[in-house]
Amino acid sequence: MIRINDHYLKLRSSYLFADIAKRVSAFTESHPDKKIIKLGIGDVTRPLPPACIEAFHRAVDEMGQESTFRGYGPEQGYSFLREKIAAEDFVSRGAEISPDEIFISDGAKCDTGNIQEIFATDIRVAVPDPVYPVYVDTNVMAGRTGRFEDGRYQGLVYLKSVKENGFIPDFPKEPVDLIYLCFPNNPTGATISKADLSKWVDYAKENRAILLFDAAYESFIRDDSLPRSIYEIPGAESVAIEFRSFSKTAGFTGIRCAYTVVPKACMAYDANGEKRSVHALWNRRHATKFNGVSYPVQRAAEAAYSPEGKKQIRELTDGYLKNAALIRQEMAALGFDCVGGENSPYIWIDGKRDAWEFFDLLLDEAGVVCTPGTGFGKCGEGYIRLSAFNSYENVSQAIGRIKAALA
Ligand code: PLP
């Protein structure tokens, strides 16, 4: 008899997005003339930078010529892209990461979801609360948790990230082996200082743990004192894996290109307590289960590092940051406590009421869609997330309507 993976039955269905869609469509039906402005989604809205598009086109043409055609590429990614990434994203900031420590992939979602499978099923896992749900659900699927009860999975260690600790997760009260961190954070938009990140590196070293550092929103950092990579912290290469993506940087959400850094110094332990190379394990996993990102996409990603590409990407992210600043400033002026919106495209707002009640108020009275904080964990109760991914015109209009609705 064929059996299913019973752990999948523990997964909470994604009521959040279904619920949002249901409420939005009910509103549209009852207000057919009212334009809805969506500030709920975490997807980019502006087109790809021209430098990336040109490189993409050129590479597609190469695939049509016998002399330049390419079949399967290296699973880990082409060296032209891995070398650019190492030099531009790490070495230039004093982090000694080499090209062969970089694994090109089709998304930080897949990588942050898949990485857990190279670790034992009985390790203790810690996640921040609120959290990007992929970290949690993939550990549920792998059987590392008990049932979902009272807003949390049994067996997972939740690290509160709340106003009282500046939205930097508290250290676990019990020892843990694998810790997910995300900065700039989704959903809170909070950032972490080098001093605070160093404490996490020290924790991992003392506890022989590994940090999974999701830096998908790194390109929104403007404050130069903030770390863009965990490898700016001395010694992090022995205890941290970092995830990056071209999705939010260069508008690649529909093109798909990302990368994961697994330093050769990063070690975990086998059942006998012997040190094992995490790089070797991830290399094995990646080469077995993944067959590389397409050549034109990698050429398009490479173009993000050209002088024109860098300038265009800066303009893209500057545009979203201008929206974020407006949202934060105006919501704060309305008396709401906000975090994020600086060095981040997300603004996490204390609505001072039930998250769904605030969602309904913004939808019904302003025609604006947000994301209720409860979708990201128990600590999201009372909060909503507004996203800066929209045009400046739409964001200004949304803010005008919110002000009128709350007046
Ligand atoms: N990590 C975080 C924190 C995200 O918010 C997202 C997307 O919203 C991702 C990873 C996924 O990125 P990608 O598009 O590269 O899969």
Coordinates of N, CA, C and O and ligand atoms in Angstrom, one line a residue, residues 42-43 105-112 132 134-135 182-187 214-217 243-248 252-254 256-259 346 385, ligand 1:
G42 N 4.6 40.8 -1.9 CA 6.0 40.9 -1.8 C 6.6 40.7 -3.2 O 7.7 40.2 -3.3
D43 N 5.9 41.1 -4.2 CA 6.4 40.9 -5.6 C 6.7 42.3 -6.2 O 6.0 43.2 -6.0
S105 N 21.3 29.2 -8.2 CA 20.1 28.5 -8.2 C 18.9 29.3 -8.8 O 19.1 30.4 -9.2
D106 N 17.8 28.6 -8.8 CA 16.6 29.4 -9.3 C 15.8 30.0 -8.3 O 14.6 30.4 -8.5
G107 N 16.3 30.2 -7.1 CA 15.5 30.9 -6.1 C 16.0 30.7 -4.7 O 16.4 29.6 -4.3
A108 N 15.9 31.8 -3.9 CA 16.2 31.7 -2.5 C 15.1 30.9 -1.7 O 15.3 30.4 -0.7
K109 N 13.9 30.9 -2.3 CA 12.8 30.1 -1.7 C 13.2 28.7 -1.7 O 13.1 28.0 -0.7
C110 N 13.6 28.2 -2.9 CA 14.0 26.7 -3.0 C 15.2 26.5 -2.0 O 15.2 25.5 -1.3
D111 N 16.2 27.3 -2.1 CA 17.4 27.1 -1.3 C 17.2 27.1 0.2 O 17.6 26.2 0.9
T112 N 16.4 28.1 0.7 CA 16.1 28.2 2.1 C 15.2 27.0 2.5 O 15.2 26.6 3.6
Y132 N 9.3 34.3 7.8 CA 9.0 33.9 6.4 C 8.6 32.4 6.4 O 9.4 31.6 6.8
V134 N 8.4 29.8 4.7 CA 9.1 28.7 4.1 C 10.0 27.9 5.1 O 10.1 26.7 5.1
Y135 N 10.7 28.7 6.0 CA 11.6 28.1 6.9 C 10.8 27.0 7.8 O 11.4 26.0 8.1
C182 N 17.0 36.4 9.2 CA 16.6 37.1 7.9 C 16.8 38.6 8.1 O 16.0 39.2 8.9
F183 N 17.7 39.2 7.5 CA 17.9 40.7 7.6 C 18.4 41.3 6.3 O 19.3 40.7 5.7
P184 N 17.8 42.4 5.8 CA 16.6 43.1 6.3 C 15.5 42.1 6.3 O 15.3 41.3 5.4
N185 N 14.6 42.2 7.3 CA 13.7 41.1 7.6 C 12.4 41.2 6.8 O 11.8 42.3 6.5
N186 N 11.9 40.0 6.4 CA 10.5 39.9 5.9 C 9.9 39.1 7.0 O 10.3 38.0 7.3
P187 N 8.8 39.6 7.6 CA 8.0 40.7 7.3 C 8.3 42.0 8.0 O 7.7 43.0 7.6
D214 N 19.4 34.7 5.7 CA 18.7 35.0 4.5 C 18.8 36.5 4.2 O 18.3 37.4 5.0
A215 N 19.6 36.9 3.2 CA 19.8 38.3 2.9 C 19.2 38.6 1.5 O 19.7 39.4 0.7
A216 N 18.0 38.1 1.3 CA 17.3 38.4 0.0 C 17.0 39.9 -0.2 O 16.8 40.3 -1.4
Y217 N 17.0 40.7 0.9 CA 16.6 42.1 0.7 C 17.9 43.0 1.0 O 17.7 44.2 1.2
F243 N 22.0 33.2 2.0 CA 21.1 33.1 0.8 C 20.9 34.5 0.2 O 20.6 35.5 1.0
R244 N 21.1 34.6 -1.1 CA 20.8 35.9 -1.8 C 20.0 35.6 -3.0 O 19.9 34.5 -3.5
S245 N 19.4 36.7 -3.5 CA 18.5 36.5 -4.7 C 18.6 37.7 -5.6 O 18.8 38.8 -5.1
F246 N 18.4 37.5 -6.9 CA 18.3 38.6 -7.8 C 16.8 39.1 -7.9 O 16.5 40.0 -8.6
S247 N 15.9 38.4 -7.2 CA 14.5 38.7 -7.3 C 14.1 40.2 -6.9 O 13.5 40.9 -7.7
K248 N 14.5 40.6 -5.8 CA 14.2 41.9 -5.3 C 15.2 42.9 -5.7 O 14.9 44.1 -5.9
F252 N 14.0 40.1 -10.6 CA 14.0 38.7 -11.3 C 13.0 37.8 -10.7 O 13.1 36.6 -10.9
T253 N 11.9 38.3 -10.1 CA 11.0 37.3 -9.5 C 10.4 36.3 -10.5 O 10.1 35.2 -10.3
G254 N 10.2 36.9 -11.8 CA 9.7 36.0 -12.8 C 10.7 35.4 -13.7 O 10.4 34.5 -14.5
R256 N 13.9 34.2 -12.3 CA 14.4 33.2 -11.4 C 15.9 33.1 -11.4 O 16.5 32.4 -12.3
C257 N 16.6 33.7 -10.5 CA 18.0 33.5 -10.3 C 18.4 33.9 -8.8 O 17.9 35.0 -8.4
A258 N 19.1 33.1 -8.2 CA 19.5 33.4 -6.8 C 20.8 32.7 -6.5 O 21.4 32.0 -7.5
Y259 N 21.4 32.8 -5.3 CA 22.5 32.0 -5.0 C 22.7 31.8 -3.5 O 22.1 32.5 -2.7
Y346 N 9.7 46.7 3.3 CA 8.5 46.4 4.1 C 8.4 47.3 5.3 O 9.4 47.7 5.9
R385 N 1.5 44.2 7.6 CA 2.7 44.5 6.8 C 2.3 45.3 5.5 O 1.4 44.8 4.8
Ligands
PLP1 N1 13.6 34.9 1.3 C1 12.7 35.9 1.8 C2 12.9 36.4 3.1 C3 11.7 36.3 0.9 O1 10.8 37.2 1.4 C4 11.6 35.8 -0.4 C5 10.5 36.2 -1.3 O2 9.6 36.9 -1.0 C6 12.5 34.8 -0.8 C7 13.5 34.4 0.1 C8 12.3 34.1 -2.1 O3 13.2 34.7 -3.1 P1 13.2 34.0 -4.5 O4 12.4 34.8 -5.4 O5 14.7 34.1 -4.9 O6 12.8 32.6 -4.4

